[in-house]
Amino acid sequence: MDVTRQEADGLARVCQDLDDIRDTCVEAYGDDSAVQRLLAAIAARQDIRTPLHDLDAALVQAGDVLGVLQHGTRGPRLPGADEGPLELVYRCPLNLCSARLRWPQPPAARRCSISGSGMSPKSL
């Protein structure tokens, strides 16, 4: 399952904002079927491109200008803000998305919000 960097970043956005994305779909369409199709493709280890692009299109049509494949952030970021040292990151356990969680101290095992699998710790 090869994905582009943009798709990996988009999947990371889905992982990070899953509840908000699901709420947007339910509010706009009455269900979260676009989210469910993507999650099913991930769980079945099938190609995620089509369901990811479909979810992006559904979000844009619902009024979310960023969708999941556009560059940008959903929350405020202060220019020049120091987010701390990048000593340890947790990577997507399926190696599909570009999600990384940074922690100054190694926490208890983290789990992927999409697959439920344990995140893979990697030192930078």
MMTF fields as JSON, N, C-alpha, C and O atoms, coordinates in Angstrom:
{
  "mmtfVersion": "1.0.0",
  "mmtfProducer": "UNKNOWN",
  "numBonds": 495,
  "numAtoms": 496,
  "numGroups": 124,
  "numChains": 1,
  "numModels": 1,
  "chainsPerModel": [1],
  "groupsPerChain": [124],
  "chainIdList": ["A"],
  "bondAtomList": [4, 2, 8, 6, 12, 10, 16, 14, 20, 18, 24, 22, 28, 26, 32, 30, 36, 34, 40, 38, 44, 42, 48, 46, 52, 50, 56, 54, 60, 58, 64, 62, 68, 66, 72, 70, 76, 74, 80, 78, 84, 82, 88, 86, 92, 90, 96, 94, 100, 98, 104, 102, 108, 106, 112, 110, 116, 114, 120, 118, 124, 122, 128, 126, 132, 130, 136, 134, 140, 138, 144, 142, 148, 146, 152, 150, 156, 154, 160, 158, 164, 162, 168, 166, 172, 170, 176, 174, 180, 178, 184, 182, 188, 186, 192, 190, 196, 194, 200, 198, 204, 202, 208, 206, 212, 210, 216, 214, 220, 218, 224, 222, 228, 226, 232, 230, 236, 234, 240, 238, 244, 242, 248, 246, 252, 250, 256, 254, 260, 258, 264, 262, 268, 266, 272, 270, 276, 274, 280, 278, 284, 282, 288, 286, 292, 290, 296, 294, 300, 298, 304, 302, 308, 306, 312, 310, 316, 314, 320, 318, 324, 322, 328, 326, 332, 330, 336, 334, 340, 338, 344, 342, 348, 346, 352, 350, 356, 354, 360, 358, 364, 362, 368, 366, 372, 370, 376, 374, 380, 378, 384, 382, 388, 386, 392, 390, 396, 394, 400, 398, 404, 402, 408, 406, 412, 410, 416, 414, 420, 418, 424, 422, 428, 426, 432, 430, 436, 434, 440, 438, 444, 442, 448, 446, 452, 450, 456, 454, 460, 458, 464, 462, 468, 466, 472, 470, 476, 474, 480, 478, 484, 482, 488, 486, 492, 490],
  "bondOrderList": [1, 1, 1, 1, 1, 1, 1, 1, 1, 1, 1, 1, 1, 1, 1, 1, 1, 1, 1, 1, 1, 1, 1, 1, 1, 1, 1, 1, 1, 1, 1, 1, 1, 1, 1, 1, 1, 1, 1, 1, 1, 1, 1, 1, 1, 1, 1, 1, 1, 1, 1, 1, 1, 1, 1, 1, 1, 1, 1, 1, 1, 1, 1, 1, 1, 1, 1, 1, 1, 1, 1, 1, 1, 1, 1, 1, 1, 1, 1, 1, 1, 1, 1, 1, 1, 1, 1, 1, 1, 1, 1, 1, 1, 1, 1, 1, 1, 1, 1, 1, 1, 1, 1, 1, 1, 1, 1, 1, 1, 1, 1, 1, 1, 1, 1, 1, 1, 1, 1, 1, 1, 1, 1],
  "groupList": [{"groupName": "MET", "atomNameList": ["N", "CA", "C", "O"], "elementList": ["N", "C", "C", "O"], "formalChargeList": [0, 0, 0, 0], "bondAtomList": [1, 0, 2, 1, 3, 2], "bondOrderList": [1, 1, 2], "singleLetterCode": "M", "chemCompType": "L-PEPTIDE LINKING"}, {"groupName": "ASP", "atomNameList": ["N", "CA", "C", "O"], "elementList": ["N", "C", "C", "O"], "formalChargeList": [0, 0, 0, 0], "bondAtomList": [1, 0, 2, 1, 3, 2], "bondOrderList": [1, 1, 2], "singleLetterCode": "D", "chemCompType": "L-PEPTIDE LINKING"}, {"groupName": "VAL", "atomNameList": ["N", "CA", "C", "O"], "elementList": ["N", "C", "C", "O"], "formalChargeList": [0, 0, 0, 0], "bondAtomList": [1, 0, 2, 1, 3, 2], "bondOrderList": [1, 1, 2], "singleLetterCode": "V", "chemCompType": "L-PEPTIDE LINKING"}, {"groupName": "THR", "atomNameList": ["N", "CA", "C", "O"], "elementList": ["N", "C", "C", "O"], "formalChargeList": [0, 0, 0, 0], "bondAtomList": [1, 0, 2, 1, 3, 2], "bondOrderList": [1, 1, 2], "singleLetterCode": "T", "chemCompType": "L-PEPTIDE LINKING"}, {"groupName": "ARG", "atomNameList": ["N", "CA", "C", "O"], "elementList": ["N", "C", "C", "O"], "formalChargeList": [0, 0, 0, 0], "bondAtomList": [1, 0, 2, 1, 3, 2], "bondOrderList": [1, 1, 2], "singleLetterCode": "R", "chemCompType": "L-PEPTIDE LINKING"}, {"groupName": "GLN", "atomNameList": ["N", "CA", "C", "O"], "elementList": ["N", "C", "C", "O"], "formalChargeList": [0, 0, 0, 0], "bondAtomList": [1, 0, 2, 1, 3, 2], "bondOrderList": [1, 1, 2], "singleLetterCode": "Q", "chemCompType": "L-PEPTIDE LINKING"}, {"groupName": "GLU", "atomNameList": ["N", "CA", "C", "O"], "elementList": ["N", "C", "C", "O"], "formalChargeList": [0, 0, 0, 0], "bondAtomList": [1, 0, 2, 1, 3, 2], "bondOrderList": [1, 1, 2], "singleLetterCode": "E", "chemCompType": "L-PEPTIDE LINKING"}, {"groupName": "ALA", "atomNameList": ["N", "CA", "C", "O"], "elementList": ["N", "C", "C", "O"], "formalChargeList": [0, 0, 0, 0], "bondAtomList": [1, 0, 2, 1, 3, 2], "bondOrderList": [1, 1, 2], "singleLetterCode": "A", "chemCompType": "L-PEPTIDE LINKING"}, {"groupName": "GLY", "atomNameList": ["N", "CA", "C", "O"], "elementList": ["N", "C", "C", "O"], "formalChargeList": [0, 0, 0, 0], "bondAtomList": [1, 0, 2, 1, 3, 2], "bondOrderList": [1, 1, 2], "singleLetterCode": "G", "chemCompType": "PEPTIDE LINKING"}, {"groupName": "LEU", "atomNameList": ["N", "CA", "C", "O"], "elementList": ["N", "C", "C", "O"], "formalChargeList": [0, 0, 0, 0], "bondAtomList": [1, 0, 2, 1, 3, 2], "bondOrderList": [1, 1, 2], "singleLetterCode": "L", "chemCompType": "L-PEPTIDE LINKING"}, {"groupName": "CYS", "atomNameList": ["N", "CA", "C", "O"], "elementList": ["N", "C", "C", "O"], "formalChargeList": [0, 0, 0, 0], "bondAtomList": [1, 0, 2, 1, 3, 2], "bondOrderList": [1, 1, 2], "singleLetterCode": "C", "chemCompType": "L-PEPTIDE LINKING"}, {"groupName": "ILE", "atomNameList": ["N", "CA", "C", "O"], "elementList": ["N", "C", "C", "O"], "formalChargeList": [0, 0, 0, 0], "bondAtomList": [1, 0, 2, 1, 3, 2], "bondOrderList": [1, 1, 2], "singleLetterCode": "I", "chemCompType": "L-PEPTIDE LINKING"}, {"groupName": "TYR", "atomNameList": ["N", "CA", "C", "O"], "elementList": ["N", "C", "C", "O"], "formalChargeList": [0, 0, 0, 0], "bondAtomList": [1, 0, 2, 1, 3, 2], "bondOrderList": [1, 1, 2], "singleLetterCode": "Y", "chemCompType": "L-PEPTIDE LINKING"}, {"groupName": "SER", "atomNameList": ["N", "CA", "C", "O"], "elementList": ["N", "C", "C", "O"], "formalChargeList": [0, 0, 0, 0], "bondAtomList": [1, 0, 2, 1, 3, 2], "bondOrderList": [1, 1, 2], "singleLetterCode": "S", "chemCompType": "L-PEPTIDE LINKING"}, {"groupName": "PRO", "atomNameList": ["N", "CA", "C", "O"], "elementList": ["N", "C", "C", "O"], "formalChargeList": [0, 0, 0, 0], "bondAtomList": [1, 0, 2, 1, 3, 2], "bondOrderList": [1, 1, 2], "singleLetterCode": "P", "chemCompType": "L-PEPTIDE LINKING"}, {"groupName": "HIS", "atomNameList": ["N", "CA", "C", "O"], "elementList": ["N", "C", "C", "O"], "formalChargeList": [0, 0, 0, 0], "bondAtomList": [1, 0, 2, 1, 3, 2], "bondOrderList": [1, 1, 2], "singleLetterCode": "H", "chemCompType": "L-PEPTIDE LINKING"}, {"groupName": "ASN", "atomNameList": ["N", "CA", "C", "O"], "elementList": ["N", "C", "C", "O"], "formalChargeList": [0, 0, 0, 0], "bondAtomList": [1, 0, 2, 1, 3, 2], "bondOrderList": [1, 1, 2], "singleLetterCode": "N", "chemCompType": "L-PEPTIDE LINKING"}, {"groupName": "TRP", "atomNameList": ["N", "CA", "C", "O"], "elementList": ["N", "C", "C", "O"], "formalChargeList": [0, 0, 0, 0], "bondAtomList": [1, 0, 2, 1, 3, 2], "bondOrderList": [1, 1, 2], "singleLetterCode": "W", "chemCompType": "L-PEPTIDE LINKING"}, {"groupName": "LYS", "atomNameList": ["N", "CA", "C", "O"], "elementList": ["N", "C", "C", "O"], "formalChargeList": [0, 0, 0, 0], "bondAtomList": [1, 0, 2, 1, 3, 2], "bondOrderList": [1, 1, 2], "singleLetterCode": "K", "chemCompType": "L-PEPTIDE LINKING"}],
  "groupTypeList": [0, 1, 2, 3, 4, 5, 6, 7, 1, 8, 9, 7, 4, 2, 10, 5, 1, 9, 1, 1, 11, 4, 1, 3, 10, 2, 6, 7, 12, 8, 1, 1, 13, 7, 2, 5, 4, 9, 9, 7, 7, 11, 7, 7, 4, 5, 1, 11, 4, 3, 14, 9, 15, 1, 9, 1, 7, 7, 9, 2, 5, 7, 8, 1, 2, 9, 8, 2, 9, 5, 15, 8, 3, 4, 8, 14, 4, 9, 14, 8, 7, 1, 6, 8, 14, 9, 6, 9, 2, 12, 4, 10, 14, 9, 16, 9, 10, 13, 7, 4, 9, 4, 17, 14, 5, 14, 14, 7, 7, 4, 4, 10, 13, 11, 13, 8, 13, 8, 0, 13, 14, 18, 13, 9],
  "groupIdList": [1, 2, 3, 4, 5, 6, 7, 8, 9, 10, 11, 12, 13, 14, 15, 16, 17, 18, 19, 20, 21, 22, 23, 24, 25, 26, 27, 28, 29, 30, 31, 32, 33, 34, 35, 36, 37, 38, 39, 40, 41, 42, 43, 44, 45, 46, 47, 48, 49, 50, 51, 52, 53, 54, 55, 56, 57, 58, 59, 60, 61, 62, 63, 64, 65, 66, 67, 68, 69, 70, 71, 72, 73, 74, 75, 76, 77, 78, 79, 80, 81, 82, 83, 84, 85, 86, 87, 88, 89, 90, 91, 92, 93, 94, 95, 96, 97, 98, 99, 100, 101, 102, 103, 104, 105, 106, 107, 108, 109, 110, 111, 112, 113, 114, 115, 116, 117, 118, 119, 120, 121, 122, 123, 124],
  "secStructList": [7, 7, 7, 7, 2, 2, 2, 2, 2, 2, 2, 2, 2, 2, 2, 2, 6, 2, 2, 2, 2, 2, 2, 2, 2, 2, 2, 2, 2, 1, 1, 7, 2, 2, 2, 2, 2, 2, 2, 2, 2, 2, 2, 6, 6, 7, 7, 7, 2, 2, 2, 2, 2, 2, 2, 2, 2, 2, 2, 2, 2, 6, 6, 7, 6, 6, 6, 6, 6, 1, 1, 1, 7, 1, 1, 7, 7, 7, 6, 6, 7, 7, 7, 7, 7, 7, 7, 3, 3, 3, 3, 7, 6, 6, 1, 7, 1, 7, 7, 3, 3, 3, 7, 1, 1, 7, 7, 1, 7, 7, 5, 7, 6, 6, 6, 7, 7, 5, 7, 3, 3, 3, 3, 7],
  "xCoordList": [0.841, 0.0, 0.883, 1.189, 1.288, 2.075, 1.148, 0.165, 1.474, 0.712, 1.685, 2.86, 1.191, 2.011, 2.172, 1.46, 3.105, 3.307, 2.023, 1.648, 1.352, 0.105, -0.957, -1.689, -1.043, -2.015, -1.647, -2.524, -0.365, 0.081, -0.245, -0.702, -0.008, -0.352, -1.862, -2.332, -2.622, -4.08, -4.585, -5.499, -3.996, -4.388, -4.018, -4.744, -2.893, -2.514, -3.551, -3.876, -4.069, -5.111, -6.381, -7.041, -6.721, -7.894, -7.677, -8.566, -6.51, -6.192, -6.292, -6.882, -5.717, -5.685, -7.065, -7.391, -7.87, -9.149, -10.347, -11.388, -10.209, -11.242, -12.622, -13.596, -12.724, -14.042, -14.658, -15.851, -13.861, -14.372, -14.781, -15.804, -13.979, -14.298, -15.584, -16.436, -15.714, -16.932, -18.155, -19.198, -18.012, -19.117, -19.498, -20.681, -18.501, -18.771, -19.573, -20.529, -19.195, -19.917, -21.344, -22.284, -21.497, -22.832, -23.717, -24.883, -23.165, -23.941, -24.321, -25.44, -23.417, -23.67, -24.487, -25.326, -24.25, -24.843, -25.741, -26.391, -25.781, -26.625, -25.954, -26.529, -24.75, -24.003, -22.508, -22.1, -21.722, -20.264, -19.746, -18.669, -20.506, -20.141, -18.802, -18.069, -18.47, -17.173, -16.033, -15.005, -16.214, -15.214, -15.144, -14.054, -16.295, -16.341, -15.685, -15.024, -15.867, -15.229, -13.703, -13.002, -13.194, -11.746, -11.238, -10.233, -11.925, -11.504, -11.55, -10.677, -12.564, -12.674, -11.519, -10.971, -11.149, -10.026, -8.718, -7.881, -8.549, -7.345, -7.319, -6.304, -8.447, -8.516, -8.273, -7.656, -8.76, -8.594, -7.265, -6.965, -6.476, -5.193, -5.363, -4.568, -6.438, -6.702, -6.191, -5.742, -6.264, -5.848, -6.717, -7.945, -6.071, -6.82, -7.011, -7.715, -6.396, -6.446, -7.875, -8.236, -8.685, -10.036, -10.87, -11.467, -10.942, -11.744, -11.185, -11.956, -9.876, -9.294, -9.672, -10.048, -9.574, -9.951, -11.459, -11.901, -12.246, -13.703, -14.035, -14.901, -13.357, -13.581, -13.176, -13.886, -12.046, -11.605, -12.672, -13.028, -13.177, -14.204, -15.476, -16.095, -15.864, -17.068, -16.895, -17.828, -15.721, -15.468, -15.467, -16.032, -14.838, -14.804, -16.223, -16.605, -17.005, -18.396, -19.223, -20.174, -18.873, -19.593, -19.15, -19.701, -18.152, -17.742, -16.409, -15.979, -15.736, -14.417, -13.394, -13.032, -12.927, -12.069, -10.746, -10.15, -10.273, -9.025, -9.211, -8.267, -10.42, -10.592, -9.559, -9.29, -8.982, -7.873, -6.608, -5.528, -6.728, -5.569, -4.947, -3.942, -5.53, -4.976, -3.951, -4.026, -2.995, -1.999, -2.629, -3.416, -2.29, -2.816, -3.053, -2.891, -3.437, -3.695, -5.108, -5.684, -5.663, -7.016, -7.054, -8.119, -5.949, -5.919, -4.914, -4.091, -4.976, -4.044, -2.62, -2.401, -1.679, -0.259, 0.397, 0.238, 1.122, 1.8, 3.129, 3.942, 3.366, 4.649, 5.807, 5.78, 6.797, 7.984, 7.815, 8.742, 6.662, 6.441, 7.299, 7.348, 7.967, 8.804, 7.937, 7.309, 7.901, 7.09, 7.905, 7.428, 9.111, 9.921, 10.845, 10.741, 11.748, 12.714, 12.045, 11.058, 12.596, 12.063, 12.936, 13.705, 12.81, 13.642, 13.025, 13.74, 11.716, 11.044, 9.74, 9.005, 9.444, 8.187, 7.52, 8.192, 6.215, 5.467, 4.916, 4.192, 5.252, 4.873, 3.665, 3.372, 2.979, 1.828, 2.222, 3.196, 1.49, 1.865, 1.706, 2.334, 0.878, 0.699, 1.616, 1.619, 2.399, 3.32, 2.605, 3.145, 1.37, 0.585, 0.566, 0.73, 0.367, 0.244, 1.524, 2.416, 1.591, 2.798, 2.645, 3.405, 1.668, 1.419, 2.618, 3.229, 2.93, 3.986, 3.515, 3.084, 3.592, 3.287, 4.586, 5.352, 4.852, 6.099, 5.832, 4.839, 6.722, 6.588, 7.956, 8.931, 8.056, 9.343, 9.779, 10.977, 8.852, 9.13, 8.355, 7.21, 8.934, 8.173, 6.941, 7.077, 5.747, 4.524, 4.206, 4.953, 3.098, 2.604, 2.357, 2.223, 2.298, 2.129, 0.947, -0.151, 1.176, 0.135, -0.493, 0.17, -1.781, -2.489, -2.993, -3.409, -2.951, -3.464, -4.979, -5.652, -5.523, -6.964, -7.754, -8.968, -7.106, -7.802, -7.742, -8.777, -6.527, -6.395, -6.45, -6.742, -6.165, -6.109, -4.775, -4.551, -3.897, -2.579, -1.676, -1.857, -0.705, 0.268, 1.144, 1.56, 1.434, 2.294, 3.731, 4.099, 4.53, 5.914, 6.846, 6.981, 7.501, 8.412, 9.684, 10.262, 10.109, 11.349, 12.115, 11.515, 13.391, 14.229, 14.617, 14.841, 14.699, 15.129, 16.606, 17.163],
  "yCoordList": [-1.183, 0.0, 1.242, 1.776, 1.7, 2.918, 4.117, 4.128, 5.124, 6.363, 7.516, 7.413, 8.612, 9.806, 10.497, 10.195, 11.417, 12.195, 12.956, 13.025, 13.524, 14.249, 13.325, 13.716, 12.11, 11.152, 10.699, 10.54, 10.491, 10.122, 11.228, 10.955, 12.493, 13.622, 13.711, 14.036, 13.419, 13.43, 12.372, 12.626, 11.183, 10.117, 10.487, 10.158, 11.167, 11.643, 12.643, 12.636, 13.498, 14.441, 13.698, 14.071, 12.64, 11.835, 11.239, 11.293, 10.675, 10.066, 11.103, 10.841, 12.267, 13.317, 13.901, 14.192, 14.073, 14.779, 13.877, 14.353, 12.585, 11.616, 11.988, 11.942, 12.353, 12.672, 13.899, 13.9, 14.941, 16.144, 15.851, 16.346, 15.046, 14.689, 13.878, 14.097, 12.947, 12.138, 13.029, 12.867, 13.974, 14.898, 15.748, 15.978, 16.216, 17.02, 16.22, 16.736, 14.967, 14.117, 13.838, 13.904, 13.528, 13.245, 14.478, 14.378, 15.637, 16.882, 17.201, 17.646, 16.983, 17.338, 16.29, 16.634, 15.015, 13.95, 12.99, 12.131, 13.129, 12.255, 10.954, 10.176, 10.704, 9.515, 9.757, 10.788, 8.805, 8.922, 7.831, 7.278, 7.524, 6.417, 6.652, 5.695, 7.894, 8.156, 7.81, 7.281, 8.105, 7.753, 6.24, 5.672, 5.588, 4.136, 3.395, 2.378, 3.906, 3.257, 3.339, 2.375, 4.495, 4.63, 3.703, 3.013, 3.686, 2.826, 1.352, 0.577, 0.963, -0.429, -0.782, -1.881, 0.14, -0.108, -0.256, -1.095, 0.561, 0.463, -0.883, -1.58, -1.235, -2.494, -3.703, -4.678, -3.644, -4.76, -4.682, -5.533, -3.657, -3.425, -3.371, -3.925, -2.677, -2.454, -1.068, -0.305, -0.757, 0.549, 1.625, 1.544, 2.622, 3.668, 4.922, 5.84, 4.979, 6.21, 6.657, 7.797, 5.79, 6.176, 6.597, 7.673, 5.799, 6.256, 7.516, 8.32, 7.706, 8.92, 10.142, 11.177, 10.024, 11.133, 11.386, 12.533, 10.317, 10.489, 11.227, 12.102, 10.885, 11.575, 13.039, 13.922, 13.298, 14.677, 15.465, 16.574, 14.901, 15.578, 15.81, 16.87, 14.824, 14.975, 16.099, 16.867, 16.204, 17.264, 18.637, 19.589, 18.741, 20.02, 20.417, 21.576, 19.473, 19.763, 20.157, 20.93, 19.638, 19.973, 21.322, 21.783, 21.962, 23.287, 23.341, 24.42, 22.204, 22.177, 22.463, 21.567, 23.714, 24.109, 23.357, 23.237, 22.847, 22.096, 20.64, 19.999, 20.109, 18.684, 17.931, 18.294, 16.894, 16.213, 16.236, 15.908, 16.621, 16.576, 17.946, 18.038, 18.997, 20.335, 20.638, 20.113, 21.483, 21.902, 22.951, 23.78, 22.916, 23.871, 23.179, 21.964, 23.962, 23.403, 23.738, 24.728, 22.914, 23.121, 23.936, 24.412, 24.1, 24.821, 25.954, 26.02, 26.852, 27.968, 27.511, 26.651, 28.087, 27.838, 29.2, 30.092, 29.345, 30.601, 30.635, 29.724, 31.68, 31.757, 31.767, 32.489, 30.976, 30.932, 30.14, 30.078, 29.536, 28.774, 27.528, 26.806, 27.277, 26.096, 24.94, 25.007, 23.879, 22.716, 21.659, 20.542, 21.99, 21.064, 20.235, 20.249, 19.512, 18.693, 17.485, 16.955, 17.07, 15.916, 14.701, 14.257, 14.175, 13.051, 11.705, 10.782, 11.58, 10.31, 10.595, 11.502, 9.83, 9.976, 8.62, 7.59, 8.614, 7.393, 7.466, 8.402, 6.491, 6.474, 5.57, 4.698, 5.8, 4.986, 3.513, 3.152, 2.652, 1.235, 0.515, -0.521, 1.045, 0.421, 1.043, 0.626, 2.046, 2.756, 3.33, 3.326, 3.832, 4.429, 5.943, 6.629, 6.463, 7.909, 8.499, 7.778, 9.808, 10.474, 10.958, 11.819, 10.417, 10.864, 10.585, 9.517, 11.567, 11.427, 12.138, 13.29, 11.478, 12.106, 12.287, 11.335, 13.501, 13.78, 13.804, 14.369, 13.19, 13.144, 13.386, 12.76, 14.288, 14.505, 13.303, 13.044, 12.576, 11.359, 10.231, 10.437, 9.066, 7.96, 7.634, 7.274, 7.756, 7.441, 5.948, 5.166, 5.595, 4.233, 4.024, 4.996, 2.802, 2.498, 3.259, 3.236, 3.934, 4.679, 3.783, 2.896, 4.008, 3.213, 4.12, 5.253, 3.615, 4.329, 4.438, 3.443, 5.655, 5.841, 5.225, 5.062, 4.879, 4.275, 2.755, 2.091, 2.197, 0.746, 0.081, -1.111, 0.864, 0.292, -0.393, -0.861, -0.449, -1.08, -0.185, 1.032, -0.795, -0.035, 0.8, 0.328, 2.059, 2.924, 2.439, 1.876, 2.65, 2.203, 3.316, 4.313, 3.185, 4.242, 4.236, 3.183, 5.416, 5.578, 6.76, 7.792, 6.636, 7.753, 8.572, 8.032, 9.882, 10.754, 10.993, 11.706],
  "zCoordList": [0.0, 0.0, 0.0, 1.066, -1.141, -1.22, -1.275, -2.017, -0.481, -0.492, -0.684, -0.332, -1.243, -1.413, -0.067, 0.891, -0.009, 1.226, 1.578, 2.749, 0.577, 0.815, 1.399, 2.308, 0.886, 1.404, 2.807, 3.657, 3.059, 4.404, 5.396, 6.506, 4.994, 5.855, 6.057, 7.148, 4.993, 5.102, 6.057, 6.842, 5.998, 6.912, 8.347, 9.285, 8.51, 9.847, 10.37, 11.557, 9.487, 9.909, 10.318, 11.289, 9.569, 9.937, 11.318, 12.169, 11.541, 12.832, 13.956, 15.004, 13.724, 14.745, 15.029, 16.18, 13.995, 14.131, 13.852, 13.398, 14.119, 13.743, 14.266, 13.515, 15.529, 16.089, 15.413, 15.11, 15.176, 14.506, 13.068, 12.596, 12.373, 10.988, 10.939, 10.079, 11.863, 11.935, 12.2, 11.566, 13.147, 13.455, 12.25, 12.002, 11.5, 10.307, 9.293, 8.714, 9.071, 8.119, 8.579, 7.787, 9.853, 10.371, 10.257, 9.874, 10.588, 10.497, 9.056, 8.801, 8.118, 6.721, 5.976, 5.143, 6.268, 5.458, 6.231, 5.633, 7.548, 8.345, 8.748, 9.508, 8.255, 8.653, 8.438, 7.903, 8.856, 8.695, 7.765, 7.99, 6.73, 5.843, 5.141, 4.893, 4.818, 4.176, 5.132, 4.711, 6.401, 7.407, 7.549, 7.61, 7.602, 7.777, 6.615, 6.822, 5.382, 4.222, 4.327, 4.017, 4.767, 4.929, 6.033, 5.855, 7.162, 8.275, 7.88, 8.272, 7.107, 6.653, 5.714, 5.794, 4.829, 3.912, 4.687, 4.353, 5.719, 6.543, 7.27, 7.269, 7.888, 8.643, 7.752, 8.18, 6.502, 5.574, 4.822, 3.986, 5.127, 4.448, 2.94, 2.182, 2.521, 1.108, 0.73, 1.586, -0.548, -1.025, -0.367, -0.391, 0.214, 0.918, 0.079, 0.498, -1.1, -1.888, -2.194, -1.901, -2.769, -3.158, -1.948, -1.987, -0.866, 0.27, 0.931, 1.456, 0.919, 1.497, 0.668, 1.219, -0.66, -1.533, -1.478, -1.556, -1.344, -1.2, 0.092, 0.098, 1.182, 2.457, 2.339, 2.82, 1.706, 1.499, 0.732, 1.13, -0.355, -1.158, -0.347, -0.447, 0.454, 1.286, 2.3, 2.535, 2.901, 3.877, 3.216, 3.756, 2.056, 1.338, 0.954, 1.118, 0.447, 0.074, 1.294, 1.174, 2.458, 3.694, 4.26, 5.26, 3.625, 4.067, 4.78, 5.188, 4.944, 5.567, 4.473, 3.709, 4.394, 3.278, 3.235, 2.165, 4.367, 4.379, 3.984, 3.522, 4.16, 3.932, 4.752, 5.897, 4.18, 4.848, 4.002, 4.494, 2.736, 1.849, 1.575, 0.869, 2.122, 1.918, 2.989, 4.1, 2.654, 3.631, 4.537, 4.081, 5.792, 6.756, 8.078, 8.198, 9.067, 10.383, 10.808, 10.356, 11.672, 12.154, 13.44, 13.833, 14.081, 15.346, 15.297, 14.384, 16.283, 16.29, 16.598, 17.451, 15.903, 16.151, 16.328, 15.494, 17.402, 17.658, 16.923, 17.078, 16.118, 15.408, 16.403, 17.4, 16.122, 16.968, 18.252, 19.06, 18.46, 19.693, 19.684, 18.688, 20.776, 20.903, 21.364, 22.42, 20.572, 20.928, 21.66, 21.856, 22.063, 22.84, 21.977, 20.751, 22.616, 21.874, 21.231, 21.74, 20.122, 19.4, 19.692, 18.839, 20.894, 21.287, 20.941, 20.551, 21.076, 20.837, 20.127, 20.515, 19.089, 18.374, 18.283, 18.322, 18.162, 17.928, 16.515, 16.176, 15.693, 14.29, 14.086, 14.904, 12.984, 12.604, 12.585, 11.924, 13.295, 13.355, 12.018, 11.8, 11.122, 9.813, 8.769, 7.611, 9.183, 8.301, 7.084, 5.978, 7.3, 6.222, 6.309, 5.3, 7.507, 7.629, 8.202, 8.648, 8.178, 8.656, 10.084, 10.528, 10.816, 12.192, 13.077, 13.022, 13.885, 14.883, 16.13, 16.066, 17.247, 18.522, 19.268, 19.414, 19.749, 20.454, 21.952, 22.409, 22.701, 24.152, 24.769, 24.354, 25.758, 26.406, 27.243, 27.358, 27.82, 28.584, 27.92, 27.518, 27.795, 27.198, 28.049, 29.219, 27.472, 28.208, 28.109, 27.521, 28.692, 28.516, 27.022, 26.279, 26.587, 25.164, 24.581, 25.137, 23.456, 22.762, 21.714, 21.176, 21.415, 20.432, 19.316, 19.562, 18.099, 16.932, 17.068, 17.338, 16.881, 17.039, 15.892, 16.01, 14.798, 13.668, 13.738, 13.695, 13.848, 13.793, 15.156, 15.258, 16.23, 17.551, 17.851, 18.968, 16.861, 17.049, 17.871, 17.91, 18.525, 19.287, 18.371, 17.313, 18.771, 17.989, 18.128, 19.159, 17.116, 17.096, 17.546, 16.835, 18.712, 19.151, 18.317, 18.05, 17.914, 17.151, 17.72, 18.018, 17.873, 18.309, 17.11, 16.026, 17.295, 16.205, 16.286, 15.451]
}
